[in-house]
Tab-separated table of C-alpha atoms (C1' of nucleotides) and ligand atoms in Angstrom:
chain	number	residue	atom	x	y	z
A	1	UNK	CA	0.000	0.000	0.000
A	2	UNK	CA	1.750	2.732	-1.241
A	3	UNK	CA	-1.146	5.017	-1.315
A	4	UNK	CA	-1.623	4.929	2.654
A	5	UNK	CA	1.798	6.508	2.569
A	6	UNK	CA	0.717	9.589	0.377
A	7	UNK	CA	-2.053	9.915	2.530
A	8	UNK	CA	0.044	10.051	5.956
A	9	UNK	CA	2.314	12.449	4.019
A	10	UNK	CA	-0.254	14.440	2.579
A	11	UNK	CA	-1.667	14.786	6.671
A	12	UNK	CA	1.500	15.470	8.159
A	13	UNK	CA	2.569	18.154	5.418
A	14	UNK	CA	-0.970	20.021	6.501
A	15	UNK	CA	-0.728	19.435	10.592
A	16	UNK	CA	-3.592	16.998	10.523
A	17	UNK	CA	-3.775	13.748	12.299
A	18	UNK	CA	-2.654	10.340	10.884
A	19	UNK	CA	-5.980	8.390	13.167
A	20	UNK	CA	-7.326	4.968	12.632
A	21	UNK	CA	-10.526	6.094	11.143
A	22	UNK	CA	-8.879	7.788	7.846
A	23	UNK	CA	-5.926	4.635	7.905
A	24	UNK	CA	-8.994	2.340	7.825
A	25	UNK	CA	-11.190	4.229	5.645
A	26	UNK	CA	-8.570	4.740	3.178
A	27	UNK	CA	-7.378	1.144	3.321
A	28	UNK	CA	-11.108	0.223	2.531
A	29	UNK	CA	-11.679	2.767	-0.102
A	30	UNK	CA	-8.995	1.827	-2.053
A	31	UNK	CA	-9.528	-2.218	-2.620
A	32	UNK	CA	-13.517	-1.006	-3.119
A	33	UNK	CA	-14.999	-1.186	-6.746
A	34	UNK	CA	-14.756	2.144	-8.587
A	35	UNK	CA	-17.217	4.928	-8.271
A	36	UNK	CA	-18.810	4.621	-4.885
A	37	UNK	CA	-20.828	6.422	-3.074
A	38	UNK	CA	-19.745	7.440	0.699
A	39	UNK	CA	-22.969	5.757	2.010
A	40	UNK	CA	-22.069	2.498	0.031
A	41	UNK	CA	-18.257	2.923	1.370
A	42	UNK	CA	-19.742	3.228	4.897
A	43	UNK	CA	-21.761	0.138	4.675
A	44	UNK	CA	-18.221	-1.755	3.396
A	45	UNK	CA	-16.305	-0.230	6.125
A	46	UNK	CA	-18.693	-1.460	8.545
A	47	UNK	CA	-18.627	-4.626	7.963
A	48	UNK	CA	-14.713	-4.854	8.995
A	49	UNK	CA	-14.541	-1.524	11.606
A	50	UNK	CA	-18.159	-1.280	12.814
A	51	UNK	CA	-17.321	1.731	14.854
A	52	UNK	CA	-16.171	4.260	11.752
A	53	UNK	CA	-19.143	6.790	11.217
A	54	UNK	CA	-20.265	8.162	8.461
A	55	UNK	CA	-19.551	12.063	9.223
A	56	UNK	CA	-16.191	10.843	9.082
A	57	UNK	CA	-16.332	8.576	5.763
A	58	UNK	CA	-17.265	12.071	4.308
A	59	UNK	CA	-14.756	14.117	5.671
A	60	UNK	CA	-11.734	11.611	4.846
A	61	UNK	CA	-13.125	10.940	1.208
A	62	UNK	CA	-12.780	14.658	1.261
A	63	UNK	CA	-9.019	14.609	2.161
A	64	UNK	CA	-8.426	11.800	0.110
A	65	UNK	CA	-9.747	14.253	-3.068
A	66	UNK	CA	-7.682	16.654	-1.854
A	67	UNK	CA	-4.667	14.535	-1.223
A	68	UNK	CA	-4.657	13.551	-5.259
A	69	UNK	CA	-5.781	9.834	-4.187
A	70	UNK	CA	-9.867	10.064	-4.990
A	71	UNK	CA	-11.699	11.583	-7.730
A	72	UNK	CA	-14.825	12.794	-6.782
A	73	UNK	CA	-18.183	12.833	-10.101
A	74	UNK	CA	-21.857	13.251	-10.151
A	75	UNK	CA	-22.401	11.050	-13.320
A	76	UNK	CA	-25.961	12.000	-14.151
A	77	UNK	CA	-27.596	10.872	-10.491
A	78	UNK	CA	-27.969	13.050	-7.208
A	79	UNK	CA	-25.605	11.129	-5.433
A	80	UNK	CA	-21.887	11.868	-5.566
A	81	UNK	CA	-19.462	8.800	-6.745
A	82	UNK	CA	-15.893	8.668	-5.820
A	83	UNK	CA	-13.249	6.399	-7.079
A	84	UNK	CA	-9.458	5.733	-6.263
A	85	UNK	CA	-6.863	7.277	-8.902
A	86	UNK	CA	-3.579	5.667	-9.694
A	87	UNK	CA	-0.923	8.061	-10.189
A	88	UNK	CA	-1.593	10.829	-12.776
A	89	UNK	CA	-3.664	8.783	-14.778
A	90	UNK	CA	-7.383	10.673	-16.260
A	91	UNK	CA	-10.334	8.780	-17.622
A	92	UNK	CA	-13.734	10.249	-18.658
A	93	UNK	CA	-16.955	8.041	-19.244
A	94	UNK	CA	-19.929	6.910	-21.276
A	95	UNK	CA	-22.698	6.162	-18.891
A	96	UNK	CA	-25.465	3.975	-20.514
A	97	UNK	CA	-29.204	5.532	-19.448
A	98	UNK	CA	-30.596	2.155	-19.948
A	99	UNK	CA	-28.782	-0.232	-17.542
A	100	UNK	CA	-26.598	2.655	-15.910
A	101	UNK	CA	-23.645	1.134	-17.045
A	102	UNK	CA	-20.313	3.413	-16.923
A	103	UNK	CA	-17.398	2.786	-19.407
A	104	UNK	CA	-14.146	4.257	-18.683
A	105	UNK	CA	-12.195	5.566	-21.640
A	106	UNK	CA	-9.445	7.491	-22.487
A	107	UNK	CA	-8.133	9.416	-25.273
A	108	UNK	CA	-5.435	11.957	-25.722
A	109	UNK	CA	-6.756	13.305	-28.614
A	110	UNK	CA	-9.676	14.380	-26.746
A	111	UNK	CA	-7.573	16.086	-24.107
A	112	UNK	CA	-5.135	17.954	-26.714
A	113	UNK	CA	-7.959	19.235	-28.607
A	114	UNK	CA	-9.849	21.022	-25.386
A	115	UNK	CA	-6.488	22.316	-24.201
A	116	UNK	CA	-6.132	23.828	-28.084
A	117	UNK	CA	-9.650	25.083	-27.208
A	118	UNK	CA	-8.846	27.065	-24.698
A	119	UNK	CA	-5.521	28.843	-25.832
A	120	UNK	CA	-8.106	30.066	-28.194
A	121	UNK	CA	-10.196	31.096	-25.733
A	122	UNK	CA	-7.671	32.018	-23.572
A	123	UNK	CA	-8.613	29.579	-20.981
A	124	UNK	CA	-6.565	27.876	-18.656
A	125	UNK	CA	-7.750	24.461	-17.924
A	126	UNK	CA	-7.077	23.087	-14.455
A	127	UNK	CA	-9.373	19.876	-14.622
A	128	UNK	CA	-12.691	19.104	-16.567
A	129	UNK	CA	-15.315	16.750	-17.057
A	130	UNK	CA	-16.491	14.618	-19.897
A	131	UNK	CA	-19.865	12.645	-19.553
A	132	UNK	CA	-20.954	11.033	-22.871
A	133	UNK	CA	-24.272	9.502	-22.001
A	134	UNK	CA	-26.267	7.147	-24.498
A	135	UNK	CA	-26.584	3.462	-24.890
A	136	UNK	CA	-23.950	0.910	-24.460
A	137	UNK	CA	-23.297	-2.006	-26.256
A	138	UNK	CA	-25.691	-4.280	-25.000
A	139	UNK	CA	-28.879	-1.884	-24.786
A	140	UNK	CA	-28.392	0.007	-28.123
A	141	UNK	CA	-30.473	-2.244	-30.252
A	142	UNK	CA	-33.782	-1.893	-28.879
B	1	UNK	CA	-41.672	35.229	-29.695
B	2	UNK	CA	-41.572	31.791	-31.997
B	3	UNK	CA	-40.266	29.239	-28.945
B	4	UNK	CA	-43.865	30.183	-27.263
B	5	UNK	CA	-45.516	28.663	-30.380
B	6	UNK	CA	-43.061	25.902	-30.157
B	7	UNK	CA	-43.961	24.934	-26.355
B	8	UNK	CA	-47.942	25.578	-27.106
B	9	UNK	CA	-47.413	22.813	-29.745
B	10	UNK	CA	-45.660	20.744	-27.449
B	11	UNK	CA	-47.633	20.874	-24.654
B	12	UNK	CA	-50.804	20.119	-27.200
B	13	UNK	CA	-49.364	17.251	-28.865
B	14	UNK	CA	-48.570	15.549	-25.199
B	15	UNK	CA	-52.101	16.478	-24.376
B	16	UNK	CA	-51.100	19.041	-21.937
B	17	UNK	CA	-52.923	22.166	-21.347
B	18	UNK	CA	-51.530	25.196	-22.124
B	19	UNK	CA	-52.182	27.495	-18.913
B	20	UNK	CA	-51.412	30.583	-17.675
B	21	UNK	CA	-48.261	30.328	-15.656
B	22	UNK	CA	-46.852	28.023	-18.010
B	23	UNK	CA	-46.732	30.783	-20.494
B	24	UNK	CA	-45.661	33.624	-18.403
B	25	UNK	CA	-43.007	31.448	-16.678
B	26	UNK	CA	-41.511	30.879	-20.523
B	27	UNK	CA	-41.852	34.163	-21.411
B	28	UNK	CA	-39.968	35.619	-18.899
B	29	UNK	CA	-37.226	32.336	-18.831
B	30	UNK	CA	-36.356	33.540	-22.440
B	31	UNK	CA	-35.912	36.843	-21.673
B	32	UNK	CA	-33.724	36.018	-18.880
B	33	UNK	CA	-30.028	35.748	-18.471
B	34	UNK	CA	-28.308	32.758	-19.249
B	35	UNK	CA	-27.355	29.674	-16.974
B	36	UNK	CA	-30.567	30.981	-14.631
B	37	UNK	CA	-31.647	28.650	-11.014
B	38	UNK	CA	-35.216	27.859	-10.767
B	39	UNK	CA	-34.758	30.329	-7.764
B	40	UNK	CA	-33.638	33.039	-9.467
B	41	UNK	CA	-36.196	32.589	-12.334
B	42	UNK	CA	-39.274	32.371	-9.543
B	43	UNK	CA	-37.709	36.058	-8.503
B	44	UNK	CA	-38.190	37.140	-11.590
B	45	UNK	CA	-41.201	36.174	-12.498
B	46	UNK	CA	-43.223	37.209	-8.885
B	47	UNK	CA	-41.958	40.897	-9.797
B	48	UNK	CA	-44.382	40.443	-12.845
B	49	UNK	CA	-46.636	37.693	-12.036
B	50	UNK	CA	-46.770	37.913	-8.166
B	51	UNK	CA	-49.047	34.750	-7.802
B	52	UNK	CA	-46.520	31.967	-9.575
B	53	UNK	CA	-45.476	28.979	-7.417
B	54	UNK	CA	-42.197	27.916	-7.391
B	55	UNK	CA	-43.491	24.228	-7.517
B	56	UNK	CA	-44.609	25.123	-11.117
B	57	UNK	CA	-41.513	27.111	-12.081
B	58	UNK	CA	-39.621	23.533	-11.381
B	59	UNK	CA	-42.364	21.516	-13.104
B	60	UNK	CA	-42.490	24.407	-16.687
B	61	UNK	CA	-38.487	23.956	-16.663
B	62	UNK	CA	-38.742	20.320	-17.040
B	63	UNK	CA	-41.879	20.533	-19.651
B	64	UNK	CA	-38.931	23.407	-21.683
B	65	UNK	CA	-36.076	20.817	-21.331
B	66	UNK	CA	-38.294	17.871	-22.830
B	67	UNK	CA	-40.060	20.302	-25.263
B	68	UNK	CA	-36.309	21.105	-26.282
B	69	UNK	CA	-36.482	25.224	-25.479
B	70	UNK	CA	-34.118	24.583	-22.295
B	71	UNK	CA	-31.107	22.888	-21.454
B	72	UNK	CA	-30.486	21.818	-17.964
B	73	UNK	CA	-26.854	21.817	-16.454
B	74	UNK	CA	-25.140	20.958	-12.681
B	75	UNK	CA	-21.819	23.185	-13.488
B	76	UNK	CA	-19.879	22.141	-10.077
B	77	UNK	CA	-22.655	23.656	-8.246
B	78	UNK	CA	-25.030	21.688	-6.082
B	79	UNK	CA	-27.792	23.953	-7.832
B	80	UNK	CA	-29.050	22.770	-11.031
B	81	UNK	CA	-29.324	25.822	-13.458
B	82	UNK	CA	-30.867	26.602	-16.620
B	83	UNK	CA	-30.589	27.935	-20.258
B	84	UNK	CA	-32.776	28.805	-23.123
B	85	UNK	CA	-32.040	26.865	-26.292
B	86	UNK	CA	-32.130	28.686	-29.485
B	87	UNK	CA	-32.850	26.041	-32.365
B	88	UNK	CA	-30.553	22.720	-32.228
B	89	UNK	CA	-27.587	24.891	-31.214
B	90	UNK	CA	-24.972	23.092	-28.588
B	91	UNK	CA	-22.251	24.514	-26.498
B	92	UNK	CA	-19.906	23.320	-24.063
B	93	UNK	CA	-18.635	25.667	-20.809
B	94	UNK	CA	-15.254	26.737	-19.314
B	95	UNK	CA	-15.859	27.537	-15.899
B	96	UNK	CA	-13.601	29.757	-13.955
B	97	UNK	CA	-13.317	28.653	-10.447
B	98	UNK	CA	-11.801	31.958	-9.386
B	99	UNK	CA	-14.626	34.617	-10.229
B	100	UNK	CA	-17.208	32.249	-11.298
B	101	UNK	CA	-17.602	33.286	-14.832
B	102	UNK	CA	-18.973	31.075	-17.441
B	103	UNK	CA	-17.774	31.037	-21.383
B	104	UNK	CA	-19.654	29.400	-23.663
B	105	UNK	CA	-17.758	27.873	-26.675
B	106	UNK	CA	-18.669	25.446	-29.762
B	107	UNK	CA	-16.450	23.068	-31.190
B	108	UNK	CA	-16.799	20.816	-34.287
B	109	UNK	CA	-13.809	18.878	-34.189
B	110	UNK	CA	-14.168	18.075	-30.256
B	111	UNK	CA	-17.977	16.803	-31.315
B	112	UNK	CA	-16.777	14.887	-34.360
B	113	UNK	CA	-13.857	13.344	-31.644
B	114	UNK	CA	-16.243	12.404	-29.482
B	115	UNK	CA	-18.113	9.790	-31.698
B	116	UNK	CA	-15.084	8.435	-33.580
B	117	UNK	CA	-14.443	7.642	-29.878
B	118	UNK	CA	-17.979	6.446	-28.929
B	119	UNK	CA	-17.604	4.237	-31.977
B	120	UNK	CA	-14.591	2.424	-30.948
B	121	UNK	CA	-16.247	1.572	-27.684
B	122	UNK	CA	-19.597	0.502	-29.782
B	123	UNK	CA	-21.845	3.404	-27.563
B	124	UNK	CA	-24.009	5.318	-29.342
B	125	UNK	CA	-24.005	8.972	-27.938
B	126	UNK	CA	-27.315	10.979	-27.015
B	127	UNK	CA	-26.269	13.540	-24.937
B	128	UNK	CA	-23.213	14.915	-23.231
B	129	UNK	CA	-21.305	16.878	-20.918
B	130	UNK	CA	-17.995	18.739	-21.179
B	131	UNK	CA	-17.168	21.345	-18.487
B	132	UNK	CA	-13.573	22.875	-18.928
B	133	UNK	CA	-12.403	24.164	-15.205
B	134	UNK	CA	-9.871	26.258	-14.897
B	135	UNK	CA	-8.633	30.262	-14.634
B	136	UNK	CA	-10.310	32.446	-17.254
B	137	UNK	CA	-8.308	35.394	-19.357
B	138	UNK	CA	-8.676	37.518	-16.539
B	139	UNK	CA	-7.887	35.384	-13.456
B	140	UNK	CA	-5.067	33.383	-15.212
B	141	UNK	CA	-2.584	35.943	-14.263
B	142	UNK	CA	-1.910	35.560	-10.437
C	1	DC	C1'	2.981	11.493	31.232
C	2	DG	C1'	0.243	15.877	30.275
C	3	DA	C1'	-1.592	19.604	27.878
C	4	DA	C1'	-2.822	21.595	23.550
C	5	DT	C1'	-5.055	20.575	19.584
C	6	DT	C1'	-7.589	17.898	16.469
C	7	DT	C1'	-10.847	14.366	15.475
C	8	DT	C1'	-14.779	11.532	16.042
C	9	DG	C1'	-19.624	10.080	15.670
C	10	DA	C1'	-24.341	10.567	17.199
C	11	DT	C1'	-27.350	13.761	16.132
C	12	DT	C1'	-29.392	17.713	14.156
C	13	DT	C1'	-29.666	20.883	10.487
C	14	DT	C1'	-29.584	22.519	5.835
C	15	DG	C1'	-31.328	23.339	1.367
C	16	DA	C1'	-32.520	22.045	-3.234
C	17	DT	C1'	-35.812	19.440	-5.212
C	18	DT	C1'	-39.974	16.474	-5.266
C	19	DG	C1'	-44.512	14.829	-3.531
C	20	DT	C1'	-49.290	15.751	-1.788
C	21	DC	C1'	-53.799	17.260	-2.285
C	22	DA	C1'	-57.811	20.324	-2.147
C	23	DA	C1'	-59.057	24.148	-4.838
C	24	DT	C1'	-58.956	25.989	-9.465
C	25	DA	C1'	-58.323	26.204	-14.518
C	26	DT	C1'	-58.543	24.277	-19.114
C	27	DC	C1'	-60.942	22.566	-23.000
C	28	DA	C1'	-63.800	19.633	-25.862
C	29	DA	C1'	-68.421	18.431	-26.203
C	30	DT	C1'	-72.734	19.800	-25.656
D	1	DA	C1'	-72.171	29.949	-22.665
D	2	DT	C1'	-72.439	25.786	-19.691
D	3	DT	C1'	-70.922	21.500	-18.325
D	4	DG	C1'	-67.965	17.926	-16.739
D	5	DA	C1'	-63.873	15.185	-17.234
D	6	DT	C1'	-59.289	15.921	-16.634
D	7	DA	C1'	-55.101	18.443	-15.723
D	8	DT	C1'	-52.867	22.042	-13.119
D	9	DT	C1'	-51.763	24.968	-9.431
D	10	DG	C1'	-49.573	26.514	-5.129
D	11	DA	C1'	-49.087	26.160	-0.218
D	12	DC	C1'	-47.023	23.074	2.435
D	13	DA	C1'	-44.746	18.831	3.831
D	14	DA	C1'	-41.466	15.254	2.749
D	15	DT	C1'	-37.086	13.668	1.038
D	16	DC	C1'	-32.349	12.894	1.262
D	17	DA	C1'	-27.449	13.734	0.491
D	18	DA	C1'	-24.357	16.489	2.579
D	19	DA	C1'	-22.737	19.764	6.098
D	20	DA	C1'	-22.756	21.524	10.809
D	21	DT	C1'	-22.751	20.866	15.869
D	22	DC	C1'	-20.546	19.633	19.987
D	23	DA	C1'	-19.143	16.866	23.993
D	24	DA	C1'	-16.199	13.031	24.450
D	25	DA	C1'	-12.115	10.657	22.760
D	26	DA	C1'	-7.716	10.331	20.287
D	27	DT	C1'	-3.324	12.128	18.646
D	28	DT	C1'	0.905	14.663	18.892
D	29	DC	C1'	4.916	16.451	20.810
D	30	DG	C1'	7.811	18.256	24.431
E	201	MN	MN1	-14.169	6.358	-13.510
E	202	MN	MN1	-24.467	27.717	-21.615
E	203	ZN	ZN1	-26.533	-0.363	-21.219
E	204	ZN	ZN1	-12.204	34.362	-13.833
DNA sequence: CGAATTTTGATTTTGATTGTCAATATCAAT
DNA sequence: ATTGATATTGACAATCAAAATCAAAATTCG
């Protein structure tokens, strides 16, 4: 776990506190299927550290955003989704309105043609967010 | 005012009746400013039309979105906000996280990107989402 | 250890949006 | 114009994810 590092580095370089609740949420978060919800991470950490609340599951999620480790999306519903990120890596999605599937893609195409964009518009871009939303695969006959 | 021909169809064709409120709440949501809350929009319209509910403000904005005269949009926000649609025009947003301003842009190539990679994943595209975050011309410098 | 500081978690609160429902409006057929 | 079936309205309550509260507990560092 190389991550848990980052994040006790990340805490120490701000003053905070390296505590068993964000070691064990973080530990949990990050062998957890992708795109979450802090509710669904909640139940999950539960199961293994019953005492963990859910105030906290929401505040270290938050950390972990800032910390580079999570990446935090609304992909069409209320609820807000977070999944680990490895490295530098960036993915955008296709989320399929008939089963709700979401496909992770990436293309560097995509990203060198907004960036072009916005020199036009002279536009810095710090981060964005691509939703393509349609039919996968599987649903788009009928 | 052609778009309030447009909904009265609409609203006909679904079988809907075509009151009041639902055509003073239009009228005024094309007059108004762009990228508009359904809060904003009820403001608006009370200085005119006192006795409009903001129940039915929310319920006309969804019958614009489906009647295609309004786009709907979360831009980081938790508030969803609104936009009048002027034929079968799209645009895309950078979004400034400094002062909060929002520039519209259009791009053919990025569109025409975004299905050659849709089609390499077999998903056929009905909608999407691209939100460019970032510094604008203004704020980029310090 | 001991004190200063931060964190936790049960609970309450917030706030945008949606649901409820009795009163009212619309509209097609008289 | 009147009627009656149906849809709509608006005040108000409900929902629900997320944020705030705060006393008790944990962490850090000398
Ligand atoms: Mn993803
Ligand atoms: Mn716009
Ligand atoms: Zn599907
Ligand atoms: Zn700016």
């Amino acid at each position: 776990m190389n991550e848990t590092k980052t994040l006790r580095q990340y805490l120490r370089h701000r003053g905070l506190k390296v505590t068993q609740q964000r070691e064990e949420i973080a530990q949990i978060f990050l062998g957890s299927k992708r795109h979450i919800s802090a509710e669904q991470l909640h139940q999950q950490i539960r199961e293994i550290y019953p005492k963990v609340g859910l105030s906290t599951v929401y505040r270290t999620l938050k950390l972990l955003v800032e910390a580079g480790l999570a990446s935090q999306r609304r992909l069409g519903e209320r609820i807000t989704r977070f999944e680990p990120v490895a490295g530098d890596e960036h993915h955008d999605h296709f989320i399929c309105i008939n089963c709700g599937a979401i496909i992770e893609f990436e293309n560097q195409d995509l990203e060198d043609l907004q960036e072009e964009v916005a020199k036009k518009h002279k536009f810095t871009i710090l981060r964005h967010n691509l939703e393509l939303y349609g039919y996968c695969q599987k649903c788009r006959r009928r």
